[in-house]
């Protein structure tokens, strides 16, 4: 399974919802820690995707410049 932003974000939302309805302190705290971890993973996945898109755009511009220079 591809670990995407959407996957991590969904897990974080689930953990937050479970924390909101937890009656035991330790369960609430565990879910809040899980939410924090899932959010960090979601943020990292978003950064990776953004960086990848920037790199692809830069490569495309370079290829275009090389093609123009070859003419």
PDB file of N, CA and C in Angstrom:
ATOM      1  N   UNK A   1       0.842  -1.176   0.000  1.00  0.00           N
ATOM      2  CA  UNK A   1       0.000   0.000   0.000  1.00  0.00           C
ATOM      3  C   UNK A   1       0.888   1.241   0.000  1.00  0.00           C
ATOM      4  N   UNK A   2       0.560   2.155  -0.835  1.00  0.00           N
ATOM      5  CA  UNK A   2       1.308   3.403  -0.897  1.00  0.00           C
ATOM      6  C   UNK A   2       0.933   4.282   0.299  1.00  0.00           C
ATOM      7  N   UNK A   3       1.943   4.734   1.003  1.00  0.00           N
ATOM      8  CA  UNK A   3       1.699   5.581   2.172  1.00  0.00           C
ATOM      9  C   UNK A   3       1.612   7.032   1.707  1.00  0.00           C
ATOM     10  N   UNK A   4       0.410   7.530   1.591  1.00  0.00           N
ATOM     11  CA  UNK A   4       0.195   8.865   1.072  1.00  0.00           C
ATOM     12  C   UNK A   4      -0.267   9.813   2.164  1.00  0.00           C
ATOM     13  N   UNK A   5      -0.275  11.089   1.812  1.00  0.00           N
ATOM     14  CA  UNK A   5      -0.770  12.103   2.734  1.00  0.00           C
ATOM     15  C   UNK A   5      -2.185  11.764   3.187  1.00  0.00           C
ATOM     16  N   UNK A   6      -3.032  11.372   2.243  1.00  0.00           N
ATOM     17  CA  UNK A   6      -4.429  11.076   2.577  1.00  0.00           C
ATOM     18  C   UNK A   6      -4.537   9.943   3.596  1.00  0.00           C
ATOM     19  N   UNK A   7      -3.708   8.917   3.431  1.00  0.00           N
ATOM     20  CA  UNK A   7      -3.711   7.793   4.363  1.00  0.00           C
ATOM     21  C   UNK A   7      -3.329   8.270   5.765  1.00  0.00           C
ATOM     22  N   UNK A   8      -2.216   8.997   5.859  1.00  0.00           N
ATOM     23  CA  UNK A   8      -1.749   9.468   7.161  1.00  0.00           C
ATOM     24  C   UNK A   8      -2.746  10.439   7.787  1.00  0.00           C
ATOM     25  N   UNK A   9      -3.315  11.312   6.978  1.00  0.00           N
ATOM     26  CA  UNK A   9      -4.269  12.287   7.480  1.00  0.00           C
ATOM     27  C   UNK A   9      -5.521  11.591   8.021  1.00  0.00           C
ATOM     28  N   UNK A  10      -5.965  10.552   7.324  1.00  0.00           N
ATOM     29  CA  UNK A  10      -7.135   9.806   7.783  1.00  0.00           C
ATOM     30  C   UNK A  10      -6.855   9.126   9.119  1.00  0.00           C
ATOM     31  N   UNK A  11      -5.666   8.543   9.262  1.00  0.00           N
ATOM     32  CA  UNK A  11      -5.319   7.892  10.531  1.00  0.00           C
ATOM     33  C   UNK A  11      -5.262   8.928  11.658  1.00  0.00           C
ATOM     34  N   UNK A  12      -4.724  10.106  11.376  1.00  0.00           N
ATOM     35  CA  UNK A  12      -4.656  11.162  12.394  1.00  0.00           C
ATOM     36  C   UNK A  12      -6.050  11.595  12.818  1.00  0.00           C
ATOM     37  N   UNK A  13      -6.938  11.737  11.857  1.00  0.00           N
ATOM     38  CA  UNK A  13      -8.318  12.131  12.173  1.00  0.00           C
ATOM     39  C   UNK A  13      -9.014  11.057  13.003  1.00  0.00           C
ATOM     40  N   UNK A  14      -8.766   9.791  12.678  1.00  0.00           N
ATOM     41  CA  UNK A  14      -9.351   8.706  13.465  1.00  0.00           C
ATOM     42  C   UNK A  14      -8.841   8.735  14.907  1.00  0.00           C
ATOM     43  N   UNK A  15      -7.546   8.949  15.062  1.00  0.00           N
ATOM     44  CA  UNK A  15      -6.969   8.992  16.405  1.00  0.00           C
ATOM     45  C   UNK A  15      -7.535  10.171  17.196  1.00  0.00           C
ATOM     46  N   UNK A  16      -7.712  11.312  16.535  1.00  0.00           N
ATOM     47  CA  UNK A  16      -8.272  12.489  17.207  1.00  0.00           C
ATOM     48  C   UNK A  16      -9.715  12.231  17.635  1.00  0.00           C
ATOM     49  N   UNK A  17     -10.473  11.579  16.778  1.00  0.00           N
ATOM     50  CA  UNK A  17     -11.870  11.273  17.106  1.00  0.00           C
ATOM     51  C   UNK A  17     -11.941  10.297  18.282  1.00  0.00           C
ATOM     52  N   UNK A  18     -11.069   9.312  18.282  1.00  0.00           N
ATOM     53  CA  UNK A  18     -11.053   8.353  19.389  1.00  0.00           C
ATOM     54  C   UNK A  18     -10.627   9.025  20.691  1.00  0.00           C
ATOM     55  N   UNK A  19      -9.704   9.967  20.604  1.00  0.00           N
ATOM     56  CA  UNK A  19      -9.272  10.691  21.805  1.00  0.00           C
ATOM     57  C   UNK A  19     -10.417  11.541  22.353  1.00  0.00           C
ATOM     58  N   UNK A  20     -11.202  12.108  21.464  1.00  0.00           N
ATOM     59  CA  UNK A  20     -12.295  12.980  21.890  1.00  0.00           C
ATOM     60  C   UNK A  20     -13.364  12.234  22.677  1.00  0.00           C
ATOM     61  N   UNK A  21     -13.561  10.963  22.372  1.00  0.00           N
ATOM     62  CA  UNK A  21     -14.619  10.207  23.059  1.00  0.00           C
ATOM     63  C   UNK A  21     -14.079   9.280  24.150  1.00  0.00           C
ATOM     64  N   UNK A  22     -12.779   9.266  24.338  1.00  0.00           N
ATOM     65  CA  UNK A  22     -12.184   8.368  25.339  1.00  0.00           C
ATOM     66  C   UNK A  22     -12.557   8.831  26.744  1.00  0.00           C
ATOM     67  N   UNK A  23     -12.897   7.877  27.569  1.00  0.00           N
ATOM     68  CA  UNK A  23     -13.245   8.208  28.958  1.00  0.00           C
ATOM     69  C   UNK A  23     -12.057   8.002  29.899  1.00  0.00           C
ATOM     70  N   UNK A  24     -11.118   7.182  29.474  1.00  0.00           N
ATOM     71  CA  UNK A  24      -9.945   6.938  30.304  1.00  0.00           C
ATOM     72  C   UNK A  24      -8.799   7.849  29.869  1.00  0.00           C
ATOM     73  N   UNK A  25      -8.112   8.428  30.851  1.00  0.00           N
ATOM     74  CA  UNK A  25      -7.025   9.359  30.549  1.00  0.00           C
ATOM     75  C   UNK A  25      -5.921   8.717  29.721  1.00  0.00           C
ATOM     76  N   UNK A  26      -5.540   7.503  30.072  1.00  0.00           N
ATOM     77  CA  UNK A  26      -4.437   6.867  29.350  1.00  0.00           C
ATOM     78  C   UNK A  26      -4.815   6.554  27.904  1.00  0.00           C
ATOM     79  N   UNK A  27      -6.071   6.236  27.657  1.00  0.00           N
ATOM     80  CA  UNK A  27      -6.534   5.972  26.287  1.00  0.00           C
ATOM     81  C   UNK A  27      -6.536   7.279  25.490  1.00  0.00           C
ATOM     82  N   UNK A  28      -7.015   8.340  26.128  1.00  0.00           N
ATOM     83  CA  UNK A  28      -7.036   9.651  25.469  1.00  0.00           C
ATOM     84  C   UNK A  28      -5.619  10.084  25.125  1.00  0.00           C
ATOM     85  N   UNK A  29      -4.707   9.967  26.076  1.00  0.00           N
ATOM     86  CA  UNK A  29      -3.319  10.368  25.849  1.00  0.00           C
ATOM     87  C   UNK A  29      -2.662   9.527  24.758  1.00  0.00           C
ATOM     88  N   UNK A  30      -2.945   8.227  24.752  1.00  0.00           N
ATOM     89  CA  UNK A  30      -2.387   7.350  23.716  1.00  0.00           C
ATOM     90  C   UNK A  30      -2.867   7.785  22.336  1.00  0.00           C
ATOM     91  N   UNK A  31      -4.150   8.107  22.229  1.00  0.00           N
ATOM     92  CA  UNK A  31      -4.691   8.529  20.935  1.00  0.00           C
ATOM     93  C   UNK A  31      -4.177   9.906  20.525  1.00  0.00           C
ATOM     94  N   UNK A  32      -3.954  10.781  21.483  1.00  0.00           N
ATOM     95  CA  UNK A  32      -3.388  12.087  21.158  1.00  0.00           C
ATOM     96  C   UNK A  32      -1.946  11.952  20.670  1.00  0.00           C
ATOM     97  N   UNK A  33      -1.194  11.042  21.285  1.00  0.00           N
ATOM     98  CA  UNK A  33       0.171  10.783  20.808  1.00  0.00           C
ATOM     99  C   UNK A  33       0.143  10.186  19.405  1.00  0.00           C
ATOM    100  N   UNK A  34      -0.791   9.276  19.175  1.00  0.00           N
ATOM    101  CA  UNK A  34      -0.922   8.670  17.848  1.00  0.00           C
ATOM    102  C   UNK A  34      -1.285   9.734  16.816  1.00  0.00           C
ATOM    103  N   UNK A  35      -2.195  10.623  17.176  1.00  0.00           N
ATOM    104  CA  UNK A  35      -2.580  11.693  16.245  1.00  0.00           C
ATOM    105  C   UNK A  35      -1.364  12.546  15.893  1.00  0.00           C
ATOM    106  N   UNK A  36      -0.589  12.910  16.899  1.00  0.00           N
ATOM    107  CA  UNK A  36       0.595  13.739  16.666  1.00  0.00           C
ATOM    108  C   UNK A  36       1.567  13.040  15.706  1.00  0.00           C
ATOM    109  N   UNK A  37       1.758  11.752  15.901  1.00  0.00           N
ATOM    110  CA  UNK A  37       2.660  10.991  15.038  1.00  0.00           C
ATOM    111  C   UNK A  37       2.120  10.912  13.620  1.00  0.00           C
ATOM    112  N   UNK A  38       0.835  10.588  13.472  1.00  0.00           N
ATOM    113  CA  UNK A  38       0.240  10.511  12.137  1.00  0.00           C
ATOM    114  C   UNK A  38       0.286  11.866  11.431  1.00  0.00           C
ATOM    115  N   UNK A  39       0.067  12.948  12.175  1.00  0.00           N
ATOM    116  CA  UNK A  39       0.123  14.290  11.556  1.00  0.00           C
ATOM    117  C   UNK A  39       1.547  14.580  11.058  1.00  0.00           C
ATOM    118  N   UNK A  40       2.537  14.204  11.847  1.00  0.00           N
ATOM    119  CA  UNK A  40       3.925  14.418  11.422  1.00  0.00           C
ATOM    120  C   UNK A  40       4.222  13.626  10.150  1.00  0.00           C
ATOM    121  N   UNK A  41       3.735  12.395  10.089  1.00  0.00           N
ATOM    122  CA  UNK A  41       3.941  11.592   8.882  1.00  0.00           C
ATOM    123  C   UNK A  41       3.206  12.192   7.689  1.00  0.00           C
ATOM    124  N   UNK A  42       2.013  12.718   7.916  1.00  0.00           N
ATOM    125  CA  UNK A  42       1.249  13.364   6.840  1.00  0.00           C
ATOM    126  C   UNK A  42       1.990  14.595   6.330  1.00  0.00           C
ATOM    127  N   UNK A  43       2.518  15.388   7.246  1.00  0.00           N
ATOM    128  CA  UNK A  43       3.276  16.575   6.840  1.00  0.00           C
ATOM    129  C   UNK A  43       4.507  16.188   6.039  1.00  0.00           C
ATOM    130  N   UNK A  44       5.184  15.142   6.474  1.00  0.00           N
ATOM    131  CA  UNK A  44       6.378  14.684   5.757  1.00  0.00           C
ATOM    132  C   UNK A  44       6.004  14.182   4.361  1.00  0.00           C
ATOM    133  N   UNK A  45       4.916  13.439   4.249  1.00  0.00           N
ATOM    134  CA  UNK A  45       4.479  12.931   2.947  1.00  0.00           C
ATOM    135  C   UNK A  45       4.133  14.086   2.011  1.00  0.00           C
ATOM    136  N   UNK A  46       3.515  15.132   2.570  1.00  0.00           N
ATOM    137  CA  UNK A  46       3.167  16.300   1.750  1.00  0.00           C
ATOM    138  C   UNK A  46       4.431  17.006   1.273  1.00  0.00           C
ATOM    139  N   UNK A  47       5.435  17.135   2.156  1.00  0.00           N
ATOM    140  CA  UNK A  47       6.702  17.772   1.768  1.00  0.00           C
ATOM    141  C   UNK A  47       7.397  16.975   0.667  1.00  0.00           C
ATOM    142  N   UNK A  48       7.399  15.656   0.807  1.00  0.00           N
ATOM    143  CA  UNK A  48       8.038  14.800  -0.197  1.00  0.00           C
ATOM    144  C   UNK A  48       7.349  14.981  -1.541  1.00  0.00           C
ATOM    145  N   UNK A  49       6.032  14.983  -1.542  1.00  0.00           N
ATOM    146  CA  UNK A  49       5.285  15.161  -2.787  1.00  0.00           C
ATOM    147  C   UNK A  49       5.574  16.522  -3.408  1.00  0.00           C
ATOM    148  N   UNK A  50       5.583  17.553  -2.602  1.00  0.00           N
ATOM    149  CA  UNK A  50       5.874  18.903  -3.099  1.00  0.00           C
ATOM    150  C   UNK A  50       7.280  18.984  -3.673  1.00  0.00           C
ATOM    151  N   UNK A  51       8.248  18.425  -2.953  1.00  0.00           N
ATOM    152  CA  UNK A  51       9.628  18.432  -3.438  1.00  0.00           C
ATOM    153  C   UNK A  51       9.755  17.658  -4.744  1.00  0.00           C
ATOM    154  N   UNK A  52       9.063  16.542  -4.830  1.00  0.00           N
ATOM    155  CA  UNK A  52       9.103  15.717  -6.041  1.00  0.00           C
ATOM    156  C   UNK A  52       8.511  16.485  -7.232  1.00  0.00           C
ATOM    157  N   UNK A  53       7.407  17.188  -6.990  1.00  0.00           N
ATOM    158  CA  UNK A  53       6.780  17.972  -8.055  1.00  0.00           C
ATOM    159  C   UNK A  53       7.689  19.109  -8.508  1.00  0.00           C
ATOM    160  N   UNK A  54       8.357  19.762  -7.556  1.00  0.00           N
ATOM    161  CA  UNK A  54       9.290  20.830  -7.910  1.00  0.00           C
ATOM    162  C   UNK A  54      10.446  20.299  -8.736  1.00  0.00           C
ATOM    163  N   UNK A  55      10.972  19.137  -8.341  1.00  0.00           N
ATOM    164  CA  UNK A  55      12.089  18.537  -9.066  1.00  0.00           C
ATOM    165  C   UNK A  55      11.668  18.159 -10.481  1.00  0.00           C
ATOM    166  N   UNK A  56      10.480  17.612 -10.640  1.00  0.00           N
ATOM    167  CA  UNK A  56       9.989  17.247 -11.972  1.00  0.00           C
ATOM    168  C   UNK A  56       9.804  18.484 -12.844  1.00  0.00           C
ATOM    169  N   UNK A  57       9.279  19.559 -12.256  1.00  0.00           N
ATOM    170  CA  UNK A  57       9.094  20.797 -13.011  1.00  0.00           C
ATOM    171  C   UNK A  57      10.448  21.359 -13.450  1.00  0.00           C
ATOM    172  N   UNK A  58      11.426  21.305 -12.565  1.00  0.00           N
ATOM    173  CA  UNK A  58      12.761  21.789 -12.895  1.00  0.00           C
ATOM    174  C   UNK A  58      13.382  20.951 -14.007  1.00  0.00           C
ATOM    175  N   UNK A  59      13.228  19.643 -13.937  1.00  0.00           N
ATOM    176  CA  UNK A  59      13.750  18.761 -14.987  1.00  0.00           C
ATOM    177  C   UNK A  59      13.082  19.066 -16.326  1.00  0.00           C
ATOM    178  N   UNK A  60      11.781  19.296 -16.299  1.00  0.00           N
ATOM    179  CA  UNK A  60      11.049  19.605 -17.531  1.00  0.00           C
ATOM    180  C   UNK A  60      11.550  20.912 -18.138  1.00  0.00           C
ATOM    181  N   UNK A  61      11.791  21.912 -17.293  1.00  0.00           N
ATOM    182  CA  UNK A  61      12.311  23.194 -17.795  1.00  0.00           C
ATOM    183  C   UNK A  61      13.698  23.008 -18.395  1.00  0.00           C
ATOM    184  N   UNK A  62      14.529  22.218 -17.753  1.00  0.00           N
ATOM    185  CA  UNK A  62      15.869  21.969 -18.269  1.00  0.00           C
ATOM    186  C   UNK A  62      15.821  21.247 -19.611  1.00  0.00           C
ATOM    187  N   UNK A  63      14.940  20.251 -19.716  1.00  0.00           N
ATOM    188  CA  UNK A  63      14.801  19.530 -20.987  1.00  0.00           C
ATOM    189  C   UNK A  63      14.334  20.470 -22.083  1.00  0.00           C
ATOM    190  N   UNK A  64      13.410  21.350 -21.743  1.00  0.00           N
ATOM    191  CA  UNK A  64      12.897  22.323 -22.711  1.00  0.00           C
ATOM    192  C   UNK A  64      14.010  23.274 -23.153  1.00  0.00           C
ATOM    193  N   UNK A  65      14.807  23.747 -22.208  1.00  0.00           N
ATOM    194  CA  UNK A  65      15.926  24.645 -22.528  1.00  0.00           C
ATOM    195  C   UNK A  65      16.960  23.933 -23.412  1.00  0.00           C
ATOM    196  N   UNK A  66      17.231  22.660 -23.106  1.00  0.00           N
ATOM    197  CA  UNK A  66      18.186  21.901 -23.904  1.00  0.00           C
ATOM    198  C   UNK A  66      17.672  21.679 -25.321  1.00  0.00           C
ATOM    199  N   UNK A  67      16.360  21.440 -25.436  1.00  0.00           N
ATOM    200  CA  UNK A  67      15.753  21.247 -26.750  1.00  0.00           C
ATOM    201  C   UNK A  67      15.832  22.536 -27.578  1.00  0.00           C
ATOM    202  N   UNK A  68      15.596  23.668 -26.928  1.00  0.00           N
ATOM    203  CA  UNK A  68      15.689  24.953 -27.626  1.00  0.00           C
ATOM    204  C   UNK A  68      17.121  25.233 -28.047  1.00  0.00           C
ATOM    205  N   UNK A  69      18.058  24.907 -27.181  1.00  0.00           N
ATOM    206  CA  UNK A  69      19.470  25.149 -27.483  1.00  0.00           C
ATOM    207  C   UNK A  69      19.950  24.241 -28.616  1.00  0.00           C
ATOM    208  N   UNK A  70      19.382  23.079 -28.749  1.00  0.00           N
ATOM    209  CA  UNK A  70      19.781  22.134 -29.794  1.00  0.00           C
ATOM    210  C   UNK A  70      19.308  22.585 -31.176  1.00  0.00           C
ATOM    211  N   UNK A  71      18.306  23.435 -31.195  1.00  0.00           N
ATOM    212  CA  UNK A  71      17.801  23.939 -32.475  1.00  0.00           C
ATOM    213  C   UNK A  71      18.726  24.998 -32.965  1.00  0.00           C
TER     214      UNK A  71
END
